């Protein structure tokens, strides 16, 4: 594997050594936080669930008035080319869309070796806390994966300081919307529950995949508003995201969820997801 020093970055159609890659200080994402990003996962040289990420990026770009200059085919080709250039098969890919001072779209793509979360998170379940530093984003902003990520990054840092793996976000009305970088699911009496998008959360690509898998596995799925008491009373809980896949939750605020280990529904969904990702 090549060292990080040798990695390249894709900017506007050019491969540039990471150590020399840059964007002007007049870039819209730097000046005003007007920009979007997507985190994608490459496994075995294949970009997982690319169409879902591509569709979300384009939808959000239209919503905030940015233009995605690459067709889906060219977009995927740019990522594939960068993976080859960096000699990576298992990678974390980040795509950023912003605007130049002249109003032209700018796309930056990075690809770095994938670093999985600790095995204990999947063996024992992750430890999560409720964020104290920030409430969830407003319902109008939460669905947009913007480069203005302060309200997510500070809770993530808070979670790390408190010895947790992830931070859960609460709305002003006290609803559990999502985690700082994940969607939230609970299992109660064999039924899978997750907050509805209308509560103000990101429409995660893995959230969509897991809900479809649950239906195929005949696991009842319900979109329902959740409150902290619902998590504490759950038989199982797990998080989903591009880099976490399906991550069991073992403890919330130090309180054990279920038996404090991945439950049967979580294990079934994780196994089905892993099988799908290898196809």
C-alpha atoms as an extended CHARMM CRD file, in Angstrom:
* protein
*
       279  EXT
         1         1  UNK       CA              0.0000000000        0.0000000000        0.0000000000  PROA      1               0.0000000000
         2         2  UNK       CA              1.2690000000        3.4320000000       -0.8490000000  PROA      2               0.0000000000
         3         3  UNK       CA              2.0280000000        5.8650000000        1.9200000000  PROA      3               0.0000000000
         4         4  UNK       CA             -0.2900000000        8.8070000000        2.5120000000  PROA      4               0.0000000000
         5         5  UNK       CA              2.4110000000       11.1040000000        1.2110000000  PROA      5               0.0000000000
         6         6  UNK       CA              2.0660000000        9.5730000000       -2.2440000000  PROA      6               0.0000000000
         7         7  UNK       CA             -1.7250000000        9.8410000000       -2.4640000000  PROA      7               0.0000000000
         8         8  UNK       CA             -3.3410000000       11.9690000000       -5.1560000000  PROA      8               0.0000000000
         9         9  UNK       CA             -6.4490000000       14.1620000000       -5.0450000000  PROA      9               0.0000000000
        10        10  UNK       CA             -8.8740000000       14.7040000000       -7.9400000000  PROA      10              0.0000000000
        11        11  UNK       CA             -9.6440000000       18.3970000000       -8.4850000000  PROA      11              0.0000000000
        12        12  UNK       CA            -11.4940000000       19.5880000000      -11.5530000000  PROA      12              0.0000000000
        13        13  UNK       CA            -10.4010000000       16.6480000000      -13.6690000000  PROA      13              0.0000000000
        14        14  UNK       CA             -6.7440000000       16.6790000000      -12.6240000000  PROA      14              0.0000000000
        15        15  UNK       CA             -4.8250000000       14.3090000000      -10.3730000000  PROA      15              0.0000000000
        16        16  UNK       CA             -2.7620000000       16.3860000000       -7.9800000000  PROA      16              0.0000000000
        17        17  UNK       CA             -0.4030000000       15.0870000000       -5.2560000000  PROA      17              0.0000000000
        18        18  UNK       CA             -2.1280000000       15.4610000000       -1.9180000000  PROA      18              0.0000000000
        19        19  UNK       CA              0.7080000000       17.5440000000       -0.4740000000  PROA      19              0.0000000000
        20        20  UNK       CA              0.1800000000       20.1240000000       -3.2480000000  PROA      20              0.0000000000
        21        21  UNK       CA             -3.6090000000       19.9860000000       -3.5050000000  PROA      21              0.0000000000
        22        22  UNK       CA             -5.4960000000       23.1270000000       -2.4810000000  PROA      22              0.0000000000
        23        23  UNK       CA             -8.5180000000       25.2920000000       -3.1990000000  PROA      23              0.0000000000
        24        24  UNK       CA             -8.6110000000       29.1140000000       -3.0890000000  PROA      24              0.0000000000
        25        25  UNK       CA             -9.6620000000       30.8760000000        0.0880000000  PROA      25              0.0000000000
        26        26  UNK       CA            -12.4900000000       32.3930000000       -1.9740000000  PROA      26              0.0000000000
        27        27  UNK       CA            -14.1570000000       28.9790000000       -2.3010000000  PROA      27              0.0000000000
        28        28  UNK       CA            -17.8060000000       29.1190000000       -1.1920000000  PROA      28              0.0000000000
        29        29  UNK       CA            -17.4290000000       26.2510000000        1.2720000000  PROA      29              0.0000000000
        30        30  UNK       CA            -14.5630000000       28.0270000000        3.0270000000  PROA      30              0.0000000000
        31        31  UNK       CA            -16.1350000000       31.4960000000        3.1030000000  PROA      31              0.0000000000
        32        32  UNK       CA            -19.7540000000       30.6520000000        3.8440000000  PROA      32              0.0000000000
        33        33  UNK       CA            -20.0870000000       26.9080000000        4.3330000000  PROA      33              0.0000000000
        34        34  UNK       CA            -21.9540000000       26.7240000000        1.0150000000  PROA      34              0.0000000000
        35        35  UNK       CA            -20.9230000000       23.3020000000       -0.1710000000  PROA      35              0.0000000000
        36        36  UNK       CA            -21.9160000000       19.6590000000       -0.0790000000  PROA      36              0.0000000000
        37        37  UNK       CA            -20.0690000000       16.4490000000        0.5860000000  PROA      37              0.0000000000
        38        38  UNK       CA            -20.5870000000       12.7290000000        0.3040000000  PROA      38              0.0000000000
        39        39  UNK       CA            -18.5940000000        9.9850000000        1.9770000000  PROA      39              0.0000000000
        40        40  UNK       CA            -18.4860000000        6.7940000000       -0.0570000000  PROA      40              0.0000000000
        41        41  UNK       CA            -16.9880000000        3.4140000000        0.6310000000  PROA      41              0.0000000000
        42        42  UNK       CA            -14.9620000000        1.3820000000       -1.8440000000  PROA      42              0.0000000000
        43        43  UNK       CA            -14.5580000000       -2.3420000000       -1.1410000000  PROA      43              0.0000000000
        44        44  UNK       CA            -12.5970000000       -4.6530000000       -3.4010000000  PROA      44              0.0000000000
        45        45  UNK       CA            -12.1790000000       -1.7740000000       -5.8310000000  PROA      45              0.0000000000
        46        46  UNK       CA            -15.9600000000       -1.3010000000       -6.1730000000  PROA      46              0.0000000000
        47        47  UNK       CA            -17.7840000000        1.8230000000       -4.9910000000  PROA      47              0.0000000000
        48        48  UNK       CA            -20.6760000000        0.6320000000       -2.8380000000  PROA      48              0.0000000000
        49        49  UNK       CA            -24.1810000000        1.9650000000       -3.4650000000  PROA      49              0.0000000000
        50        50  UNK       CA            -22.9070000000        4.6790000000       -5.7860000000  PROA      50              0.0000000000
        51        51  UNK       CA            -26.3360000000        5.4820000000       -7.3130000000  PROA      51              0.0000000000
        52        52  UNK       CA            -27.7540000000        6.3470000000       -3.8850000000  PROA      52              0.0000000000
        53        53  UNK       CA            -24.9140000000        8.7530000000       -3.1070000000  PROA      53              0.0000000000
        54        54  UNK       CA            -25.0390000000       10.2930000000       -6.5850000000  PROA      54              0.0000000000
        55        55  UNK       CA            -28.7920000000       10.8760000000       -6.3760000000  PROA      55              0.0000000000
        56        56  UNK       CA            -28.5750000000       12.4620000000       -2.9180000000  PROA      56              0.0000000000
        57        57  UNK       CA            -25.7560000000       14.7700000000       -3.9560000000  PROA      57              0.0000000000
        58        58  UNK       CA            -27.6500000000       15.9810000000       -7.0150000000  PROA      58              0.0000000000
        59        59  UNK       CA            -30.8890000000       16.4580000000       -5.0860000000  PROA      59              0.0000000000
        60        60  UNK       CA            -29.1610000000       18.5310000000       -2.4120000000  PROA      60              0.0000000000
        61        61  UNK       CA            -27.2270000000       20.4990000000       -5.0380000000  PROA      61              0.0000000000
        62        62  UNK       CA            -30.5040000000       21.5330000000       -6.6690000000  PROA      62              0.0000000000
        63        63  UNK       CA            -31.8830000000       22.4350000000       -3.2760000000  PROA      63              0.0000000000
        64        64  UNK       CA            -29.1370000000       24.9360000000       -2.4400000000  PROA      64              0.0000000000
        65        65  UNK       CA            -28.4800000000       26.1820000000       -5.9710000000  PROA      65              0.0000000000
        66        66  UNK       CA            -25.2370000000       24.3780000000       -6.7930000000  PROA      66              0.0000000000
        67        67  UNK       CA            -24.6030000000       22.5450000000      -10.0500000000  PROA      67              0.0000000000
        68        68  UNK       CA            -23.0220000000       19.1090000000      -10.2310000000  PROA      68              0.0000000000
        69        69  UNK       CA            -20.8580000000       19.3790000000      -13.3810000000  PROA      69              0.0000000000
        70        70  UNK       CA            -20.2020000000       15.6370000000      -13.7580000000  PROA      70              0.0000000000
        71        71  UNK       CA            -22.6450000000       13.1430000000      -15.2190000000  PROA      71              0.0000000000
        72        72  UNK       CA            -23.1200000000        9.9950000000      -13.1080000000  PROA      72              0.0000000000
        73        73  UNK       CA            -20.8540000000        8.0850000000      -15.4980000000  PROA      73              0.0000000000
        74        74  UNK       CA            -18.0700000000       10.6860000000      -15.3700000000  PROA      74              0.0000000000
        75        75  UNK       CA            -18.4960000000       11.0120000000      -11.6160000000  PROA      75              0.0000000000
        76        76  UNK       CA            -18.0390000000        7.2820000000      -11.0520000000  PROA      76              0.0000000000
        77        77  UNK       CA            -15.1880000000        7.2510000000      -13.5500000000  PROA      77              0.0000000000
        78        78  UNK       CA            -13.3890000000       10.0070000000      -11.6470000000  PROA      78              0.0000000000
        79        79  UNK       CA            -13.6450000000        8.0330000000       -8.4070000000  PROA      79              0.0000000000
        80        80  UNK       CA            -12.5040000000        4.8200000000      -10.0760000000  PROA      80              0.0000000000
        81        81  UNK       CA             -9.5710000000        6.6080000000      -11.6660000000  PROA      81              0.0000000000
        82        82  UNK       CA             -8.4920000000        8.0620000000       -8.3340000000  PROA      82              0.0000000000
        83        83  UNK       CA             -8.7000000000        4.6480000000       -6.6750000000  PROA      83              0.0000000000
        84        84  UNK       CA             -6.4420000000        3.2170000000       -9.3860000000  PROA      84              0.0000000000
        85        85  UNK       CA             -4.0270000000        6.1500000000       -9.1160000000  PROA      85              0.0000000000
        86        86  UNK       CA             -3.7900000000        5.6780000000       -5.3490000000  PROA      86              0.0000000000
        87        87  UNK       CA             -3.6190000000        1.8820000000       -5.6710000000  PROA      87              0.0000000000
        88        88  UNK       CA             -6.5580000000        1.4590000000       -3.3160000000  PROA      88              0.0000000000
        89        89  UNK       CA             -9.2420000000       -1.2010000000       -3.2890000000  PROA      89              0.0000000000
        90        90  UNK       CA            -10.6520000000       -0.6820000000        0.2180000000  PROA      90              0.0000000000
        91        91  UNK       CA            -10.9910000000        3.0420000000        0.6630000000  PROA      91              0.0000000000
        92        92  UNK       CA            -12.9050000000        5.9390000000        2.1560000000  PROA      92              0.0000000000
        93        93  UNK       CA            -13.8440000000        8.3120000000       -0.6420000000  PROA      93              0.0000000000
        94        94  UNK       CA            -14.9110000000       11.8750000000        0.0690000000  PROA      94              0.0000000000
        95        95  UNK       CA            -16.4890000000       14.0930000000       -2.5790000000  PROA      95              0.0000000000
        96        96  UNK       CA            -16.9150000000       17.8330000000       -2.0620000000  PROA      96              0.0000000000
        97        97  UNK       CA            -18.9790000000       20.1250000000       -4.2680000000  PROA      97              0.0000000000
        98        98  UNK       CA            -18.6250000000       23.8740000000       -3.8720000000  PROA      98              0.0000000000
        99        99  UNK       CA            -18.4600000000       27.0280000000       -5.9660000000  PROA      99              0.0000000000
       100       100  UNK       CA            -15.6660000000       29.2940000000       -7.1730000000  PROA      100             0.0000000000
       101       101  UNK       CA            -15.7260000000       33.0510000000       -6.7430000000  PROA      101             0.0000000000
       102       102  UNK       CA            -16.9260000000       33.2160000000      -10.3660000000  PROA      102             0.0000000000
       103       103  UNK       CA            -19.9100000000       31.0160000000       -9.5760000000  PROA      103             0.0000000000
       104       104  UNK       CA            -18.5620000000       27.9050000000      -11.2820000000  PROA      104             0.0000000000
       105       105  UNK       CA            -18.8790000000       24.4830000000       -9.6270000000  PROA      105             0.0000000000
       106       106  UNK       CA            -15.8050000000       22.9010000000       -8.0900000000  PROA      106             0.0000000000
       107       107  UNK       CA            -15.5220000000       19.1710000000       -7.3530000000  PROA      107             0.0000000000
       108       108  UNK       CA            -12.7940000000       17.7240000000       -5.1340000000  PROA      108             0.0000000000
       109       109  UNK       CA            -12.4370000000       13.9790000000       -4.5810000000  PROA      109             0.0000000000
       110       110  UNK       CA            -10.1210000000       12.2780000000       -2.0900000000  PROA      110             0.0000000000
       111       111  UNK       CA             -9.5500000000        8.5670000000       -1.5400000000  PROA      111             0.0000000000
       112       112  UNK       CA             -7.6810000000        7.1700000000        1.4510000000  PROA      112             0.0000000000
       113       113  UNK       CA             -7.2400000000        3.7040000000        2.9410000000  PROA      113             0.0000000000
       114       114  UNK       CA            -10.3610000000        2.5680000000        4.7720000000  PROA      114             0.0000000000
       115       115  UNK       CA             -9.9090000000        2.3280000000        8.5370000000  PROA      115             0.0000000000
       116       116  UNK       CA            -12.6810000000        0.2560000000       10.1280000000  PROA      116             0.0000000000
       117       117  UNK       CA            -14.1560000000        1.0160000000       13.5100000000  PROA      117             0.0000000000
       118       118  UNK       CA            -12.8310000000       -1.0960000000       16.4100000000  PROA      118             0.0000000000
       119       119  UNK       CA            -13.9930000000       -4.7270000000       16.3200000000  PROA      119             0.0000000000
       120       120  UNK       CA            -15.3680000000       -4.3540000000       19.8680000000  PROA      120             0.0000000000
       121       121  UNK       CA            -18.1060000000       -2.0510000000       18.5150000000  PROA      121             0.0000000000
       122       122  UNK       CA            -19.5190000000       -4.9620000000       16.5360000000  PROA      122             0.0000000000
       123       123  UNK       CA            -18.7030000000       -7.6490000000       19.0900000000  PROA      123             0.0000000000
       124       124  UNK       CA            -20.0040000000       -5.8640000000       22.2000000000  PROA      124             0.0000000000
       125       125  UNK       CA            -21.9390000000       -2.9340000000       20.8010000000  PROA      125             0.0000000000
       126       126  UNK       CA            -21.0100000000        0.7220000000       20.5850000000  PROA      126             0.0000000000
       127       127  UNK       CA            -21.2410000000        3.0890000000       23.5180000000  PROA      127             0.0000000000
       128       128  UNK       CA            -23.3030000000        6.1860000000       22.7650000000  PROA      128             0.0000000000
       129       129  UNK       CA            -24.3420000000        9.2940000000       24.6620000000  PROA      129             0.0000000000
       130       130  UNK       CA            -26.8300000000       12.1060000000       24.1410000000  PROA      130             0.0000000000
       131       131  UNK       CA            -25.0900000000       15.2500000000       22.9080000000  PROA      131             0.0000000000
       132       132  UNK       CA            -25.0990000000       18.1450000000       25.3520000000  PROA      132             0.0000000000
       133       133  UNK       CA            -23.2340000000       20.5970000000       23.1190000000  PROA      133             0.0000000000
       134       134  UNK       CA            -25.6950000000       20.8970000000       20.2090000000  PROA      134             0.0000000000
       135       135  UNK       CA            -29.2950000000       20.1010000000       19.3990000000  PROA      135             0.0000000000
       136       136  UNK       CA            -30.1930000000       18.4740000000       16.0890000000  PROA      136             0.0000000000
       137       137  UNK       CA            -30.2460000000       20.6840000000       13.0040000000  PROA      137             0.0000000000
       138       138  UNK       CA            -33.5220000000       22.2570000000       11.9050000000  PROA      138             0.0000000000
       139       139  UNK       CA            -35.8490000000       20.1710000000        9.7620000000  PROA      139             0.0000000000
       140       140  UNK       CA            -34.9280000000       22.2320000000        6.6930000000  PROA      140             0.0000000000
       141       141  UNK       CA            -31.1640000000       21.8480000000        7.1530000000  PROA      141             0.0000000000
       142       142  UNK       CA            -30.8350000000       18.3080000000        8.5280000000  PROA      142             0.0000000000
       143       143  UNK       CA            -31.4950000000       16.5340000000        5.2040000000  PROA      143             0.0000000000
       144       144  UNK       CA            -28.6400000000       18.3900000000        3.4810000000  PROA      144             0.0000000000
       145       145  UNK       CA            -25.1360000000       16.9500000000        3.8230000000  PROA      145             0.0000000000
       146       146  UNK       CA            -23.4450000000       20.3400000000        3.8850000000  PROA      146             0.0000000000
       147       147  UNK       CA            -19.7910000000       21.1530000000        4.4610000000  PROA      147             0.0000000000
       148       148  UNK       CA            -20.9690000000       23.3660000000        7.3300000000  PROA      148             0.0000000000
       149       149  UNK       CA            -20.7430000000       20.4380000000        9.7320000000  PROA      149             0.0000000000
       150       150  UNK       CA            -20.1810000000       22.2020000000       13.0430000000  PROA      150             0.0000000000
       151       151  UNK       CA            -23.3450000000       20.8690000000       14.6590000000  PROA      151             0.0000000000
       152       152  UNK       CA            -22.1660000000       17.3010000000       13.9590000000  PROA      152             0.0000000000
       153       153  UNK       CA            -18.4310000000       17.5650000000       14.5800000000  PROA      153             0.0000000000
       154       154  UNK       CA            -18.7140000000       19.1590000000       18.0230000000  PROA      154             0.0000000000
       155       155  UNK       CA            -21.0250000000       16.3750000000       19.3110000000  PROA      155             0.0000000000
       156       156  UNK       CA            -18.6380000000       13.7940000000       17.8550000000  PROA      156             0.0000000000
       157       157  UNK       CA            -15.7550000000       15.3710000000       19.7450000000  PROA      157             0.0000000000
       158       158  UNK       CA            -17.9030000000       15.5460000000       22.8480000000  PROA      158             0.0000000000
       159       159  UNK       CA            -18.6470000000       11.8270000000       22.5540000000  PROA      159             0.0000000000
       160       160  UNK       CA            -14.9330000000       11.0500000000       22.2890000000  PROA      160             0.0000000000
       161       161  UNK       CA            -14.1880000000       13.1340000000       25.3910000000  PROA      161             0.0000000000
       162       162  UNK       CA            -16.8690000000       11.2330000000       27.2750000000  PROA      162             0.0000000000
       163       163  UNK       CA            -15.4480000000        7.8700000000       26.2440000000  PROA      163             0.0000000000
       164       164  UNK       CA            -18.2520000000        7.1060000000       23.7800000000  PROA      164             0.0000000000
       165       165  UNK       CA            -18.2370000000        6.0200000000       20.1480000000  PROA      165             0.0000000000
       166       166  UNK       CA            -21.0790000000        8.2320000000       18.9290000000  PROA      166             0.0000000000
       167       167  UNK       CA            -23.3940000000       11.0410000000       20.0380000000  PROA      167             0.0000000000
       168       168  UNK       CA            -27.1820000000       10.9820000000       19.6460000000  PROA      168             0.0000000000
       169       169  UNK       CA            -28.8860000000       14.2360000000       18.6930000000  PROA      169             0.0000000000
       170       170  UNK       CA            -32.1360000000       15.5370000000       20.1590000000  PROA      170             0.0000000000
       171       171  UNK       CA            -34.5160000000       18.0030000000       18.5440000000  PROA      171             0.0000000000
       172       172  UNK       CA            -35.8790000000       21.0320000000       20.3770000000  PROA      172             0.0000000000
       173       173  UNK       CA            -38.9790000000       18.9900000000       21.1800000000  PROA      173             0.0000000000
       174       174  UNK       CA            -36.8800000000       16.1900000000       22.6830000000  PROA      174             0.0000000000
       175       175  UNK       CA            -37.0800000000       13.6920000000       19.8250000000  PROA      175             0.0000000000
       176       176  UNK       CA            -34.1270000000       11.4500000000       18.9780000000  PROA      176             0.0000000000
       177       177  UNK       CA            -33.5200000000       12.3310000000       15.3380000000  PROA      177             0.0000000000
       178       178  UNK       CA            -30.1870000000       10.7120000000       14.4590000000  PROA      178             0.0000000000
       179       179  UNK       CA            -26.6130000000       10.4620000000       15.6410000000  PROA      179             0.0000000000
       180       180  UNK       CA            -23.8160000000       12.8680000000       14.7380000000  PROA      180             0.0000000000
       181       181  UNK       CA            -22.7410000000       10.7160000000       11.7960000000  PROA      181             0.0000000000
       182       182  UNK       CA            -25.3050000000        7.8980000000       11.7200000000  PROA      182             0.0000000000
       183       183  UNK       CA            -28.9520000000        7.0000000000       11.5040000000  PROA      183             0.0000000000
       184       184  UNK       CA            -30.6090000000        5.3240000000       14.4970000000  PROA      184             0.0000000000
       185       185  UNK       CA            -32.6750000000        2.1290000000       14.7140000000  PROA      185             0.0000000000
       186       186  UNK       CA            -34.1670000000        0.2780000000       17.6530000000  PROA      186             0.0000000000
       187       187  UNK       CA            -35.8260000000       -3.1270000000       17.9290000000  PROA      187             0.0000000000
       188       188  UNK       CA            -38.7560000000       -3.7670000000       20.2570000000  PROA      188             0.0000000000
       189       189  UNK       CA            -40.6160000000       -7.0830000000       20.3130000000  PROA      189             0.0000000000
       190       190  UNK       CA            -39.1120000000       -8.0350000000       16.9560000000  PROA      190             0.0000000000
       191       191  UNK       CA            -40.2400000000       -4.8100000000       15.2350000000  PROA      191             0.0000000000
       192       192  UNK       CA            -37.6860000000       -2.4160000000       13.7340000000  PROA      192             0.0000000000
       193       193  UNK       CA            -38.2660000000        1.2930000000       14.4340000000  PROA      193             0.0000000000
       194       194  UNK       CA            -36.4520000000        4.3390000000       13.0610000000  PROA      194             0.0000000000
       195       195  UNK       CA            -37.3320000000        8.0590000000       13.1240000000  PROA      195             0.0000000000
       196       196  UNK       CA            -39.2190000000        9.3420000000       10.0570000000  PROA      196             0.0000000000
       197       197  UNK       CA            -37.4290000000       11.8110000000        7.8080000000  PROA      197             0.0000000000
       198       198  UNK       CA            -40.0190000000       14.4530000000        8.6700000000  PROA      198             0.0000000000
       199       199  UNK       CA            -38.5550000000       14.6090000000       12.2060000000  PROA      199             0.0000000000
       200       200  UNK       CA            -35.4310000000       16.2220000000       10.7250000000  PROA      200             0.0000000000
       201       201  UNK       CA            -32.6580000000       13.8120000000        9.8150000000  PROA      201             0.0000000000
       202       202  UNK       CA            -30.4150000000       12.8480000000        6.9400000000  PROA      202             0.0000000000
       203       203  UNK       CA            -31.7980000000       10.2910000000        4.5160000000  PROA      203             0.0000000000
       204       204  UNK       CA            -28.8190000000        7.9820000000        4.9480000000  PROA      204             0.0000000000
       205       205  UNK       CA            -27.9120000000        5.6280000000        2.1250000000  PROA      205             0.0000000000
       206       206  UNK       CA            -27.4070000000        2.7390000000        4.5730000000  PROA      206             0.0000000000
       207       207  UNK       CA            -30.6750000000        3.6250000000        6.2960000000  PROA      207             0.0000000000
       208       208  UNK       CA            -32.4770000000        3.0540000000        3.0020000000  PROA      208             0.0000000000
       209       209  UNK       CA            -30.5930000000       -0.1730000000        2.2660000000  PROA      209             0.0000000000
       210       210  UNK       CA            -31.2410000000       -1.6100000000        5.7380000000  PROA      210             0.0000000000
       211       211  UNK       CA            -34.9480000000       -0.8090000000        5.5980000000  PROA      211             0.0000000000
       212       212  UNK       CA            -35.2050000000       -2.5940000000        2.2390000000  PROA      212             0.0000000000
       213       213  UNK       CA            -33.2680000000       -5.5740000000        3.5990000000  PROA      213             0.0000000000
       214       214  UNK       CA            -35.5570000000       -5.7670000000        6.6170000000  PROA      214             0.0000000000
       215       215  UNK       CA            -38.5940000000       -5.9700000000        4.3720000000  PROA      215             0.0000000000
       216       216  UNK       CA            -36.9880000000       -8.7680000000        2.3450000000  PROA      216             0.0000000000
       217       217  UNK       CA            -36.2080000000      -10.6350000000        5.5710000000  PROA      217             0.0000000000
       218       218  UNK       CA            -39.8250000000      -10.2000000000        6.7210000000  PROA      218             0.0000000000
       219       219  UNK       CA            -38.7420000000       -8.0440000000        9.6620000000  PROA      219             0.0000000000
       220       220  UNK       CA            -41.5380000000       -5.5180000000       10.4030000000  PROA      220             0.0000000000
       221       221  UNK       CA            -40.3140000000       -1.9390000000        9.8550000000  PROA      221             0.0000000000
       222       222  UNK       CA            -41.9940000000        1.1640000000       11.2640000000  PROA      222             0.0000000000
       223       223  UNK       CA            -40.9930000000        4.8230000000       10.8940000000  PROA      223             0.0000000000
       224       224  UNK       CA            -41.9380000000        6.3740000000       14.2150000000  PROA      224             0.0000000000
       225       225  UNK       CA            -40.7310000000        9.2800000000       16.3210000000  PROA      225             0.0000000000
       226       226  UNK       CA            -38.4090000000        8.1700000000       19.1010000000  PROA      226             0.0000000000
       227       227  UNK       CA            -37.6520000000        9.6330000000       22.4990000000  PROA      227             0.0000000000
       228       228  UNK       CA            -34.7890000000        8.7380000000       24.8500000000  PROA      228             0.0000000000
       229       229  UNK       CA            -37.0740000000        6.4240000000       26.8420000000  PROA      229             0.0000000000
       230       230  UNK       CA            -37.6250000000        4.3740000000       23.6780000000  PROA      230             0.0000000000
       231       231  UNK       CA            -33.9150000000        3.6640000000       23.4200000000  PROA      231             0.0000000000
       232       232  UNK       CA            -33.6070000000        2.7570000000       27.0820000000  PROA      232             0.0000000000
       233       233  UNK       CA            -36.5620000000        0.4110000000       26.7040000000  PROA      233             0.0000000000
       234       234  UNK       CA            -35.4050000000       -1.1670000000       23.4500000000  PROA      234             0.0000000000
       235       235  UNK       CA            -34.4250000000       -4.8260000000       23.1490000000  PROA      235             0.0000000000
       236       236  UNK       CA            -31.8110000000       -3.9100000000       20.5410000000  PROA      236             0.0000000000
       237       237  UNK       CA            -30.4120000000       -0.7760000000       18.9220000000  PROA      237             0.0000000000
       238       238  UNK       CA            -27.9840000000       -0.0920000000       16.1230000000  PROA      238             0.0000000000
       239       239  UNK       CA            -26.5360000000        2.6880000000       13.9850000000  PROA      239             0.0000000000
       240       240  UNK       CA            -26.1010000000        2.8300000000       10.2180000000  PROA      240             0.0000000000
       241       241  UNK       CA            -23.7370000000        4.8880000000        8.0760000000  PROA      241             0.0000000000
       242       242  UNK       CA            -21.3750000000        4.5640000000        5.1400000000  PROA      242             0.0000000000
       243       243  UNK       CA            -18.3870000000        3.7780000000        7.3410000000  PROA      243             0.0000000000
       244       244  UNK       CA            -20.2070000000        1.9610000000       10.1630000000  PROA      244             0.0000000000
       245       245  UNK       CA            -22.4850000000       -0.2140000000        7.9880000000  PROA      245             0.0000000000
       246       246  UNK       CA            -24.7050000000       -1.7710000000       10.7060000000  PROA      246             0.0000000000
       247       247  UNK       CA            -23.1500000000       -1.0770000000       14.1180000000  PROA      247             0.0000000000
       248       248  UNK       CA            -24.8260000000       -2.5620000000       17.2190000000  PROA      248             0.0000000000
       249       249  UNK       CA            -25.3780000000       -0.2910000000       20.2220000000  PROA      249             0.0000000000
       250       250  UNK       CA            -24.5770000000       -1.8900000000       23.5660000000  PROA      250             0.0000000000
       251       251  UNK       CA            -24.9260000000        1.0440000000       25.9370000000  PROA      251             0.0000000000
       252       252  UNK       CA            -26.6470000000        4.4480000000       25.9520000000  PROA      252             0.0000000000
       253       253  UNK       CA            -25.4410000000        6.8540000000       28.6390000000  PROA      253             0.0000000000
       254       254  UNK       CA            -23.8680000000        3.8950000000       30.4210000000  PROA      254             0.0000000000
       255       255  UNK       CA            -27.1300000000        1.9440000000       30.5280000000  PROA      255             0.0000000000
       256       256  UNK       CA            -27.1990000000       -1.4680000000       28.8880000000  PROA      256             0.0000000000
       257       257  UNK       CA            -29.4560000000       -1.9100000000       25.8770000000  PROA      257             0.0000000000
       258       258  UNK       CA            -31.0550000000       -5.3510000000       25.8890000000  PROA      258             0.0000000000
       259       259  UNK       CA            -28.3910000000       -7.8380000000       26.9070000000  PROA      259             0.0000000000
       260       260  UNK       CA            -25.5870000000       -5.4020000000       26.0970000000  PROA      260             0.0000000000
       261       261  UNK       CA            -24.5530000000       -7.3300000000       22.9860000000  PROA      261             0.0000000000
       262       262  UNK       CA            -25.7480000000       -7.5220000000       19.3760000000  PROA      262             0.0000000000
       263       263  UNK       CA            -29.2620000000       -8.9680000000       19.2810000000  PROA      263             0.0000000000
       264       264  UNK       CA            -30.7250000000      -11.4320000000       16.7580000000  PROA      264             0.0000000000
       265       265  UNK       CA            -32.3860000000       -8.8340000000       14.5000000000  PROA      265             0.0000000000
       266       266  UNK       CA            -29.2300000000       -6.7310000000       14.3900000000  PROA      266             0.0000000000
       267       267  UNK       CA            -27.1140000000       -9.7780000000       13.5630000000  PROA      267             0.0000000000
       268       268  UNK       CA            -29.4680000000      -10.8170000000       10.7700000000  PROA      268             0.0000000000
       269       269  UNK       CA            -29.4160000000       -7.3740000000        9.2100000000  PROA      269             0.0000000000
       270       270  UNK       CA            -25.6460000000       -7.0380000000        9.5320000000  PROA      270             0.0000000000
       271       271  UNK       CA            -25.1460000000      -10.4260000000        7.8810000000  PROA      271             0.0000000000
       272       272  UNK       CA            -27.5680000000       -9.5880000000        5.0660000000  PROA      272             0.0000000000
       273       273  UNK       CA            -25.8880000000       -6.2150000000        4.5540000000  PROA      273             0.0000000000
       274       274  UNK       CA            -22.4180000000       -7.7660000000        4.3560000000  PROA      274             0.0000000000
       275       275  UNK       CA            -23.6670000000      -10.2940000000        1.8190000000  PROA      275             0.0000000000
       276       276  UNK       CA            -25.2380000000       -7.5520000000       -0.2990000000  PROA      276             0.0000000000
       277       277  UNK       CA            -22.0750000000       -5.4160000000       -0.1480000000  PROA      277             0.0000000000
       278       278  UNK       CA            -20.0040000000       -8.3210000000       -1.4840000000  PROA      278             0.0000000000
       279       279  UNK       CA            -22.3080000000       -8.9340000000       -4.4690000000  PROA      279             0.0000000000
